Amino acid sequence: MGPAWLDCINDPVGSLVAAMVLLAFSGVPGLLIRQPGGGQRFAVIVTLVATLLGSAGAVRILAGAGGSRYLVAWPLPFDRCELAADHLSALFLLPLLLVTACCALYGRAYLPAEQHPATEKRVTLFLGLLAASMVLVLLARNSVLLLIAWELMALSSWVLMATDLHDATVQRSATVYLLATHTGTMVLYLFCTLLHARTGSFLFPAEHSISSQGGMAAVMLLAALIGFGAKAGIMPLHIWLPGAHANAPSHVSALMSGIMLKIGLYGIFRAVSFFQTVPLWFGWLVLVLGGVSAVVGIALATSQRDLKRLLACSSIENIGIIVLGMGMAFVGMATGHPVLIVFGLTGAFLHLVNHALFKPLLFLGSGVIIHAAGTRQIDRMGGLSRLLPGTSLLFLAGSLAVCGLPPFNGFIGKLFLYLAAFHEGIQAPLPFMAFTAPLLAVVGGLSVITFVKLYGLLFLGSPRTPDIGNGHEAPPGMLVPMVVPAVLCLLGGVAAPLLARLVMPVVSTYSGLGQTLVMGLVAPVPLRTVSIMNGLLLGGILLIWLIWHQLVSRRPVASADTWGCGFAAPTARMQYTGSAFAELSGSIFSKPGSPAVRPPPLQPLFALPFRFCLASTERILDRLLLPALSGVDWCFSWLRRMQSGHLSLYMLYIVITLFVLMVWSYL
């Protein structure tokens, strides 16, 4: 028993399977342990062990170590149950395991069992199941097993996001998410059915083994894009994302935004790899959807006043940037442009890894902020840097990273996308590709506006409500899980060549161009120069801070209120609001957010007090899908009459059904 167990652990895929099993059962002992917090502490320890075990296997696979294919006995008649991992799976597994460990550790302090006995066990159990199901999706090599893991991932995340189900807003968001995710699953059933019809097996086919010609191949590609894209939050399939991420517990939002969205992108990458070539129309479609998602996503984020909804809409933008790089690579595969393939894939994979670091950091920080302020409305906050000095510094790091500002890692992936756009738009016969460069510039500018607004309203100025002053800094159990991704974001900026080297094996194997050609194309990119400049900037910032700190510590410093243009009694209400700060960009990009304005009524000569309300709405969900679904509900409302509650009537339905089936069998 011992040697066989050690052989399993020594194999890279075996260690990943073991990590998956540990994650799946990490929350089970908590159901049996009566001591408050005992099960939660046990789950954290098991999760950390699973992270170390699985990360070692993923690193070995990326380094070139081959892994075994594991066959699991199951009673289902859908071919053999096969588990395996390659470079593509390993790249997604590394951030998955890291973020899961950070979220589990954060959840111990954020949702302690001693204070939340009714919800802690459920959250701990399903957090482990969610992580395990995502690992299973990445390891599955059978389409039926993939669908089972996909459904487990959907239901686990639904239970987690619906933790506070007594809230009407949570109920609405949970319903929208459940409908959206199962709609995507239905489309994936179509994809897997057509895949079985084409190959004659439920096992995944070999790479580049299916012809992309014909109508069936087009339907398969569209089904994969819709089914997996719904989970990734690609527009216009994003309707579930803002509400789900806003209403889930903060560490669950971090795992969903940082990792679960990427699992949808993994599905698209994996499905496309089955085909011999990528149709040109599909590449342009993916590129356009990525561009639309990036621009509209950040435009929605600019108009948000809810902290977590803003971060969720920013995730749509970043998913759009990744999909944009994916579309560039697919267009390059269809037209035979190696530079476009390599730079598109490299930019997409780099931004995928970077987003999996800085977005969980921001969501974890939002949990601390909301706990201290008692609200998610950013216009009611302010001055939190004095109460939350550590959180403000970590949140600043995440904000700089998401904006792509030095010395952090957010710009490294975008750099490759810019280079691909310039090269293919100028030197190659793809002039339309050049339009992606100004599109990325617009997205970057809006991102800076959004997060300058967000950080300023949260941490600077004075508190806008009296309750803000009652908050306090988070305990180390919540700060340490934020320090880890913040440090990695900084290392990704000052050690950009190492970060690029992480994704090179995936780019070379997925593109099929070979490592020599890929490294030759990437070599001229000035990553080392970027790293040196980031390092010098970081050193300069530290030097200035040390000098300033020494000067301030030796001299008495007088403090006074900010100059208010001569006004003697300024109040917190006289500060900038989010609407005022982003008014120009919000008015230019008002269509995606479709703000609902409730102007004050006309007043007589002597005006009375009134309220002016400006609220952002979700145009696709509120004005298109929900009215359409209401119409469908009205059309099928007559079916409710059949559910009368009388057992005799139900037995009559069974008899009628059996009679119809008997008649049909004899025809």
XYZ file of C-alpha atoms in Angstrom:
667
model
C 0.000 0.000 0.000
C 2.814 2.389 0.910
C 4.917 2.109 -2.266
C 1.847 2.343 -4.519
C 0.731 5.476 -2.693
C 4.182 7.008 -3.050
C 4.282 6.152 -6.749
C 0.975 7.963 -7.203
C 2.276 11.054 -5.423
C 5.550 11.050 -7.352
C 3.675 11.115 -10.649
C 2.677 14.707 -11.603
C -0.869 13.755 -12.587
C -1.151 11.523 -9.539
C -0.292 14.426 -7.254
C -2.956 16.532 -8.972
C -5.543 13.780 -8.520
C -4.573 13.491 -4.854
C -4.901 17.266 -4.450
C -8.350 17.129 -6.050
C -9.505 14.430 -3.618
C -8.172 16.368 -0.632
C -9.981 19.522 -1.747
C -13.239 17.655 -2.325
C -13.272 16.211 1.204
C -11.670 19.153 3.017
C -14.998 20.392 4.345
C -16.503 17.018 5.252
C -14.892 16.648 8.720
C -16.339 20.013 9.657
C -19.810 18.477 9.452
C -18.828 15.992 12.173
C -16.573 18.057 14.439
C -18.635 19.786 17.116
C -15.911 22.093 18.375
C -16.527 25.588 16.916
C -13.913 26.366 14.321
C -12.290 22.939 14.451
C -13.615 21.812 11.097
C -12.718 25.142 9.525
C -9.125 24.943 10.750
C -8.883 21.361 9.505
C -10.181 22.415 6.074
C -7.573 25.184 5.839
C -4.750 22.768 6.665
C -5.980 20.200 4.141
C -6.339 22.908 1.489
C -2.771 24.110 2.067
C -1.468 20.540 1.776
C -3.462 20.031 -1.430
C -2.075 23.291 -2.819
C 1.523 22.277 -2.191
C 0.938 18.800 -3.586
C -0.904 19.930 -6.711
C 1.373 22.895 -7.410
C 4.399 20.609 -7.405
C 2.733 18.416 -10.026
C 1.687 21.382 -12.181
C 5.193 22.886 -12.095
C 6.718 19.558 -13.101
C 4.340 19.284 -16.057
C 5.203 22.816 -17.199
C 8.878 21.950 -16.831
C 8.453 19.075 -19.263
C 7.858 16.081 -17.015
C 5.336 13.717 -18.537
C 2.440 12.406 -16.520
C 0.467 9.203 -16.537
C -3.106 8.874 -17.707
C -5.285 7.688 -14.857
C -8.228 5.402 -15.562
C -10.984 5.427 -12.944
C -13.543 2.639 -12.821
C -17.097 3.898 -13.142
C -20.406 2.173 -13.943
C -21.499 4.572 -16.693
C -21.557 3.246 -20.285
C -19.673 6.237 -21.725
C -16.234 4.802 -22.468
C -13.507 4.872 -19.843
C -13.102 7.597 -17.242
C -9.734 9.129 -18.041
C -7.775 11.816 -16.190
C -4.676 13.499 -17.603
C -2.863 16.840 -17.672
C -0.781 18.711 -20.223
C 0.840 22.145 -20.431
C -2.508 23.873 -20.983
C -4.097 22.249 -17.934
C -1.044 22.921 -15.766
C -1.063 26.646 -16.570
C -4.635 26.924 -15.285
C -4.001 24.639 -12.303
C -1.216 26.744 -10.786
C -3.274 29.909 -10.100
C -6.300 27.768 -9.218
C -4.500 26.041 -6.362
C -2.788 29.223 -5.166
C -5.965 31.314 -5.085
C -7.913 28.477 -3.440
C -5.392 28.361 -0.596
C -5.537 32.144 -0.134
C -9.348 32.127 -0.137
C -9.549 29.254 2.359
C -7.127 30.997 4.722
C -8.959 34.313 4.299
C -12.333 32.652 4.929
C -11.192 31.404 8.336
C -10.948 35.006 9.583
C -13.622 36.519 7.320
C -16.357 34.003 8.175
C -15.312 32.449 11.514
C -17.366 29.520 12.709
C -17.706 31.050 16.164
C -19.685 33.997 14.764
C -21.384 32.348 11.777
C -22.340 28.830 12.883
C -25.304 28.643 10.499
C -23.375 29.309 7.290
C -19.712 28.477 7.943
C -19.968 24.704 7.484
C -21.863 25.063 4.226
C -19.423 27.607 2.838
C -16.376 25.562 3.863
C -17.776 22.362 2.357
C -18.789 23.843 -0.973
C -15.655 25.970 -1.301
C -13.646 22.757 -1.333
C -16.103 21.142 -3.746
C -15.887 24.139 -6.072
C -12.096 23.987 -6.155
C -12.109 20.204 -6.646
C -14.661 20.398 -9.456
C -12.538 22.978 -11.286
C -9.498 20.707 -10.963
C -11.596 17.845 -12.335
C -12.644 19.951 -15.329
C -8.980 20.597 -16.103
C -8.049 16.913 -15.752
C -11.060 15.326 -17.486
C -10.429 13.640 -20.818
C -13.958 12.285 -21.238
C -16.800 14.529 -22.401
C -19.361 13.002 -20.008
C -16.945 13.370 -17.099
C -16.390 16.968 -18.184
C -20.138 17.645 -18.071
C -20.424 16.055 -14.618
C -17.567 18.181 -13.298
C -19.022 21.250 -15.021
C -22.396 20.745 -13.331
C -20.739 20.185 -9.953
C -18.815 23.430 -10.436
C -22.009 25.298 -11.337
C -24.023 23.996 -8.379
C -21.201 24.482 -5.866
C -20.671 28.079 -6.925
C -24.441 28.677 -6.830
C -24.683 27.437 -3.239
C -21.750 29.649 -2.258
C -23.024 32.810 -3.921
C -26.487 32.259 -2.393
C -25.132 32.160 1.164
C -27.359 35.038 2.292
C -30.458 33.702 0.577
C -32.853 35.703 2.770
C -31.840 38.860 0.896
C -34.106 39.582 -2.089
C -31.174 40.879 -4.143
C -29.263 37.657 -3.527
C -32.314 35.624 -4.533
C -32.576 37.483 -7.833
C -28.864 37.155 -8.575
C -28.894 33.457 -7.677
C -31.847 32.823 -9.986
C -30.212 34.654 -12.885
C -26.961 32.762 -12.336
C -28.694 29.385 -12.169
C -30.603 30.046 -15.392
C -27.521 31.363 -17.191
C -25.216 28.547 -16.150
C -27.686 25.818 -17.064
C -28.381 27.462 -20.397
C -24.665 27.254 -21.079
C -24.623 23.629 -19.910
C -27.414 22.762 -22.346
C -25.325 24.151 -25.193
C -22.338 22.136 -23.957
C -24.504 19.004 -24.130
C -24.988 19.814 -27.807
C -21.241 20.256 -28.282
C -20.415 16.944 -26.584
C -23.142 15.141 -28.543
C -21.791 16.415 -31.854
C -18.253 15.580 -30.736
C -19.325 11.994 -30.062
C -21.133 11.841 -33.403
C -17.986 13.015 -35.188
C -15.462 10.790 -33.367
C -17.580 7.828 -32.266
C -16.184 8.071 -28.726
C -16.823 10.030 -25.565
C -13.073 10.367 -25.012
C -11.442 13.594 -26.104
C -9.988 13.253 -29.596
C -6.342 13.878 -30.349
C -5.301 17.456 -31.043
C -5.876 18.708 -34.596
C -7.725 15.513 -35.554
C -11.159 16.885 -36.549
C -11.819 18.662 -39.815
C -13.076 22.220 -39.462
C -14.908 22.089 -42.788
C -18.671 21.718 -43.020
C -21.717 22.842 -41.134
C -21.314 20.420 -38.212
C -17.875 21.808 -37.402
C -19.271 25.354 -37.436
C -22.083 24.352 -35.066
C -19.574 22.648 -32.768
C -17.361 25.737 -32.625
C -20.313 28.024 -31.931
C -21.651 25.655 -29.271
C -18.261 25.593 -27.545
C -17.998 29.383 -27.710
C -21.485 29.883 -26.262
C -21.373 27.109 -23.677
C -17.922 27.854 -22.314
C -18.204 31.589 -22.984
C -21.261 31.854 -20.746
C -19.165 30.676 -17.813
C -16.320 33.022 -18.772
C -18.619 36.057 -18.829
C -17.997 37.016 -22.453
C -20.485 39.624 -23.653
C -23.389 39.320 -24.251
C -23.319 36.175 -22.064
C -22.210 38.135 -18.990
C -25.625 38.848 -17.482
C -25.109 36.672 -14.412
C -21.642 37.945 -13.520
C -22.107 41.358 -11.813
C -24.862 40.189 -9.488
C -23.238 36.868 -8.623
C -19.852 38.351 -7.769
C -21.364 41.291 -5.910
C -23.565 39.211 -3.601
C -21.261 36.275 -2.865
C -18.969 36.305 0.188
C -15.806 38.178 -0.715
C -13.468 35.170 -0.714
C -15.968 33.289 -2.894
C -16.088 36.269 -5.267
C -12.287 36.179 -5.403
C -12.285 32.504 -6.397
C -15.085 32.931 -8.929
C -13.600 36.009 -10.581
C -9.974 34.987 -10.401
C -10.360 31.334 -11.393
C -13.843 30.151 -12.353
C -14.122 32.598 -15.243
C -10.834 31.231 -16.595
C -12.238 27.697 -16.598
C -14.635 28.848 -19.316
C -11.687 30.153 -21.333
C -9.922 26.821 -20.830
C -12.928 25.085 -22.367
C -12.704 27.259 -25.482
C -8.965 26.639 -25.810
C -9.472 22.892 -25.383
C -12.371 22.661 -27.835
C -10.533 24.596 -30.552
C -7.475 22.343 -30.159
C -9.515 19.386 -31.459
C -9.791 20.908 -34.948
C -7.173 20.699 -37.680
C -7.453 24.399 -38.514
C -9.332 27.374 -37.116
C -11.822 28.964 -39.536
C -11.068 32.609 -40.227
C -14.635 33.670 -39.439
C -14.370 32.073 -36.001
C -11.142 33.904 -35.228
C -12.619 37.276 -36.168
C -15.787 36.481 -34.176
C -13.771 35.724 -31.044
C -11.668 38.858 -31.559
C -14.731 41.092 -31.932
C -16.410 39.574 -28.864
C -13.229 40.159 -26.889
C -13.018 43.784 -27.962
C -16.679 44.426 -27.166
C -16.349 42.744 -23.769
C -13.274 44.821 -22.905
C -14.745 48.203 -23.864
C -18.279 47.677 -22.579
C -17.058 45.927 -19.428
C -14.869 48.812 -18.313
C -17.564 51.307 -19.374
C -19.986 49.504 -17.061
C -17.391 49.530 -14.286
C -16.892 53.285 -14.632
C -20.556 53.959 -13.861
C -20.865 51.585 -10.886
C -21.337 52.809 -7.327
C -21.316 49.376 -5.721
C -17.751 48.334 -4.857
C -18.085 44.656 -5.739
C -20.186 45.250 -8.852
C -17.456 47.590 -10.082
C -14.847 44.870 -9.583
C -17.126 42.343 -11.296
C -17.569 44.571 -14.347
C -13.813 45.073 -14.401
C -13.505 41.283 -14.622
C -15.616 41.374 -17.786
C -13.129 43.876 -19.203
C -10.135 41.699 -18.363
C -11.800 38.584 -19.737
C -12.371 40.614 -22.903
C -8.655 41.415 -23.122
C -7.799 37.718 -22.802
C -10.406 36.786 -25.425
C -9.010 39.536 -27.670
C -5.603 37.860 -27.541
C -7.255 34.512 -28.134
C -8.982 35.907 -31.220
C -5.689 37.315 -32.514
C -4.105 33.880 -32.204
C -7.026 32.171 -33.947
C -6.886 34.664 -36.821
C -3.156 34.013 -37.061
C -3.765 30.255 -37.179
C -6.308 30.692 -39.960
C -4.067 32.977 -42.038
C -0.671 31.464 -41.244
C 0.903 34.409 -39.386
C 3.302 33.055 -36.720
C 3.849 36.446 -35.063
C 0.133 36.915 -34.529
C -0.205 33.384 -33.158
C 2.695 33.656 -30.729
C 2.045 37.205 -29.520
C -1.707 36.628 -29.256
C -1.327 33.444 -27.205
C 1.467 34.887 -25.070
C -0.530 38.026 -24.307
C -3.665 36.024 -23.535
C -1.918 33.533 -21.243
C 0.115 36.216 -19.463
C -2.937 38.359 -18.806
C -4.825 35.260 -17.692
C -2.198 34.534 -15.035
C -1.911 38.194 -14.025
C -5.663 38.650 -13.675
C -5.789 35.510 -11.535
C -3.483 37.347 -9.109
C -4.649 40.962 -8.916
C -8.416 40.433 -9.118
C -8.590 38.051 -6.111
C -6.433 40.597 -4.269
C -9.001 43.321 -4.965
C -11.986 41.153 -4.015
C -10.320 40.053 -0.781
C -9.595 43.697 -0.048
C -13.222 44.569 -0.716
C -14.250 42.188 2.053
C -12.128 44.098 4.555
C -13.445 47.434 3.298
C -17.104 46.409 3.433
C -16.648 44.958 6.920
C -15.107 48.216 8.134
C -17.518 50.584 6.372
C -20.710 48.565 6.725
C -21.740 49.307 3.132
C -20.820 48.486 -0.461
C -21.687 51.977 -1.760
C -18.432 53.752 -2.532
C -20.036 57.224 -2.372
C -20.673 56.644 1.345
C -17.064 55.821 2.194
C -13.894 57.879 2.411
C -10.881 58.317 4.650
C -10.376 54.588 5.133
C -6.595 54.811 4.711
C -6.325 56.026 8.312
C -8.367 53.092 9.601
C -7.053 50.428 7.220
C -3.418 51.318 6.447
C -2.389 47.793 5.468
C -5.482 47.152 3.382
C -5.146 50.521 1.644
C -1.574 49.704 0.591
C -2.521 46.241 -0.678
C -5.596 47.577 -2.474
C -3.411 50.239 -4.089
C -1.113 47.487 -5.361
C -4.074 45.656 -6.888
C -5.424 48.859 -8.424
C -2.085 49.690 -10.047
C -1.827 46.141 -11.371
C -5.313 46.088 -12.862
C -4.604 49.419 -14.597
C -1.389 48.052 -16.091
C 0.754 50.649 -14.320
C 4.364 50.041 -13.249
C 5.968 48.456 -11.365
C 3.303 45.743 -11.320
C 2.444 42.937 -13.713
C -0.740 44.118 -15.418
C 0.908 45.571 -18.526
C 3.096 42.600 -19.496
C 0.351 40.683 -21.284
C -1.046 43.809 -22.928
C 2.426 44.597 -24.286
C 2.327 41.480 -26.457
C -1.151 42.363 -27.711
C 0.019 45.865 -28.648
C 3.003 44.412 -30.501
C 0.775 41.946 -32.336
C -1.585 44.736 -33.378
C 1.214 46.991 -34.624
C 3.065 44.216 -36.445
C 0.062 42.711 -38.201
C -1.548 46.080 -38.876
C 1.561 47.567 -40.499
C 3.801 44.798 -41.809
C 1.242 42.099 -42.629
C -1.840 42.144 -44.874
C -4.258 42.417 -41.934
C -4.903 46.168 -41.656
C -8.003 45.749 -39.494
C -5.828 44.254 -36.769
C -4.319 47.703 -36.177
C -7.637 48.892 -34.699
C -7.053 46.699 -31.655
C -4.216 48.991 -30.512
C -6.375 52.120 -29.977
C -9.075 49.878 -28.523
C -6.622 48.621 -25.900
C -5.549 52.218 -25.258
C -9.164 53.292 -24.643
C -9.694 50.353 -22.315
C -6.507 51.200 -20.426
C -7.493 54.848 -20.045
C -10.960 54.000 -18.762
C -9.435 51.501 -16.364
C -7.183 54.196 -14.899
C -10.146 56.569 -14.508
C -12.225 53.859 -12.845
C -9.658 52.780 -10.281
C -8.407 56.289 -9.506
C -12.027 57.085 -8.710
C -12.431 53.905 -6.698
C -9.282 54.250 -4.616
C -9.798 57.961 -4.021
C -13.380 57.587 -2.867
C -12.569 54.632 -0.623
C -9.365 55.655 1.101
C -8.764 59.386 0.632
C -10.624 62.443 1.874
C -12.780 62.319 4.969
C -15.525 59.820 5.897
C -18.792 60.607 4.153
C -20.927 58.905 6.813
C -20.437 58.864 10.606
C -20.310 55.056 10.809
C -17.079 54.890 8.791
C -15.034 55.947 11.813
C -16.007 52.791 13.727
C -14.098 50.412 11.426
C -10.776 48.750 12.171
C -7.962 47.004 10.332
C -8.355 43.365 9.362
C -6.643 40.636 11.403
C -3.494 38.931 10.059
C -5.606 35.984 8.906
C -7.162 38.263 6.287
C -4.113 40.385 5.465
C -1.672 37.528 4.813
C -3.799 36.003 2.008
C -3.779 39.466 0.412
C -0.024 39.920 0.780
C 0.709 36.755 -1.230
C -0.950 37.859 -4.522
C 0.285 41.435 -4.006
C 3.895 40.253 -3.778
C 3.415 38.015 -6.817
C 1.966 40.949 -8.777
C 5.060 42.963 -7.911
C 7.395 40.103 -8.834
C 5.567 39.712 -12.140
C 6.473 43.298 -12.975
C 10.108 43.316 -11.885
C 10.779 39.781 -13.170
C 8.788 39.836 -16.407
C 11.111 37.427 -18.297
C 10.477 34.736 -15.675
C 6.736 35.261 -15.977
C 6.953 34.982 -19.757
C 9.044 31.836 -19.438
C 6.197 30.290 -17.431
C 3.800 30.444 -20.392
C 6.275 29.650 -23.178
C 5.779 25.846 -22.959
C 2.023 26.331 -23.320
C 2.416 28.693 -26.277
C 4.808 26.375 -28.111
C 2.714 23.229 -27.636
C -0.675 24.832 -28.258
C 0.445 26.712 -31.360
C 2.327 23.713 -32.756
C 5.141 26.018 -33.916
C 7.851 24.509 -31.754
C 9.828 26.005 -28.910
C 12.695 27.253 -31.096
C 10.488 29.394 -33.335
C 8.422 30.684 -30.418
C 11.475 31.719 -28.403
C 12.986 33.345 -31.484
C 9.890 35.492 -32.016
C 9.624 36.469 -28.346
C 13.342 37.223 -27.897
C 13.223 40.784 -29.405
C 10.460 41.850 -26.992
C 12.132 44.161 -24.420
C 10.957 42.279 -21.342
C 14.305 42.666 -19.614
C 14.211 46.420 -20.179
C 10.694 46.574 -18.753
C 11.828 44.631 -15.695
C 14.844 46.900 -15.161
C 12.691 50.034 -15.441
C 10.155 48.582 -13.014
C 12.939 47.690 -10.596
C 14.439 51.177 -10.790
C 11.018 52.729 -10.256
C 10.391 50.513 -7.248
C 13.799 51.371 -5.813
C 13.179 55.075 -6.367
C 9.816 54.888 -4.614
C 11.364 53.124 -1.628
C 14.217 55.655 -1.481
C 11.847 58.632 -1.573
C 9.709 57.051 1.126
C 12.723 56.459 3.371
C 13.945 60.045 2.949
C 10.474 61.452 3.585
C 10.002 59.218 6.602
C 13.300 60.313 8.109
C 12.511 63.985 7.579
C 9.012 63.726 8.992
C 10.034 61.636 11.985
C 12.604 64.249 13.093
C 10.404 67.319 12.755
C 7.051 68.194 14.240
C 4.455 68.397 11.508
C 1.368 70.558 11.843
C -1.835 69.172 10.389
C -4.782 71.188 9.138
C -7.856 70.747 7.008
C -7.547 70.844 3.243
C -7.921 74.323 1.744
C -11.588 74.781 0.896
C -11.425 77.948 -1.234
C -12.005 80.128 1.792
C -15.097 78.292 3.019
C -15.003 78.280 6.796
C -17.062 75.162 7.545
C -16.523 72.463 4.902
C -18.357 69.169 5.327
C -17.853 65.665 3.976
C -20.746 66.201 1.547
C -18.655 68.748 -0.343
C -16.197 66.111 -1.577
C -16.215 64.576 -5.009
C -18.624 61.727 -5.603
C -18.111 58.871 -8.008
C -20.681 60.317 -10.386
C -18.942 63.694 -10.487
C -15.449 62.261 -10.919
C -16.411 59.977 -13.818
C -19.063 62.268 -15.332
C -17.208 62.900 -18.601
C -16.322 59.278 -19.305
C -19.733 58.185 -18.060
C -21.521 60.528 -20.453
C -19.412 59.359 -23.412
C -19.978 55.681 -22.645
C -23.473 56.007 -21.212
C -25.151 53.524 -23.554
C -23.698 50.296 -22.078
C -24.606 51.266 -18.533
C -27.847 52.949 -19.582
C -28.111 55.105 -16.441
C -31.596 55.574 -15.059
C -32.128 59.216 -14.103
C -34.855 60.268 -11.673
C -34.809 64.081 -11.870
C -36.407 66.221 -9.186
C -40.009 67.317 -9.750
C -40.809 70.873 -10.728
C -41.056 73.054 -7.654
C -43.117 76.186 -6.989
C -41.585 79.527 -6.191
C -40.465 78.355 -2.752
C -38.620 75.099 -3.452
C -38.903 72.171 -1.087
C -36.174 69.611 -0.323
C -35.910 66.893 -2.957
C -33.751 63.951 -3.963
C -31.965 63.426 -7.264
C -31.158 59.814 -8.171
C -28.796 58.541 -10.880
C -28.505 54.742 -10.974
C -26.781 52.461 -13.481
C -28.763 49.605 -14.989
C -27.886 46.430 -16.860
C -29.221 47.105 -20.347
C -29.090 43.548 -21.745
C -30.564 41.908 -18.652
C -33.165 44.471 -17.598
C -34.352 45.634 -21.017
C -33.983 42.539 -23.174
C -33.713 39.203 -21.407
C -35.978 39.703 -18.393
C -38.900 41.049 -20.482
C -38.424 38.159 -22.913
C -38.406 35.626 -20.081
C -41.506 37.253 -18.606
C -43.228 36.709 -21.939
C -42.186 33.062 -21.962
C -43.457 32.693 -18.408
C -46.812 34.155 -19.418
C -47.077 31.840 -22.444
C -46.544 28.729 -20.339
C -48.539 29.861 -17.324
C -51.421 27.628 -18.413
C -49.306 24.589 -17.548
C -49.586 25.522 -13.885
C -53.243 24.577 -13.981
C -52.197 20.964 -14.429
C -50.479 21.066 -11.030
C -53.670 21.053 -8.989
C -52.392 19.101 -5.985
C -54.882 16.218 -6.422
C -53.224 12.788 -6.427
C -55.997 11.248 -8.519
C -55.393 13.759 -11.293
C -51.662 12.972 -11.300
C -52.463 9.246 -11.616
C -54.683 10.099 -14.578
C -51.731 11.854 -16.228
C -49.655 8.682 -15.824
C -52.388 6.489 -17.328
C -52.831 8.841 -20.290
C -49.061 8.929 -20.873
C -48.815 5.127 -20.802
C -51.754 4.813 -23.202
C -50.192 7.279 -25.642
C -46.870 5.431 -25.509
C -48.572 2.080 -26.147
C -50.444 3.475 -29.141
C -47.282 5.100 -30.463
C -45.319 1.829 -30.154
C -47.846 -0.019 -32.324
C -47.881 2.606 -35.089
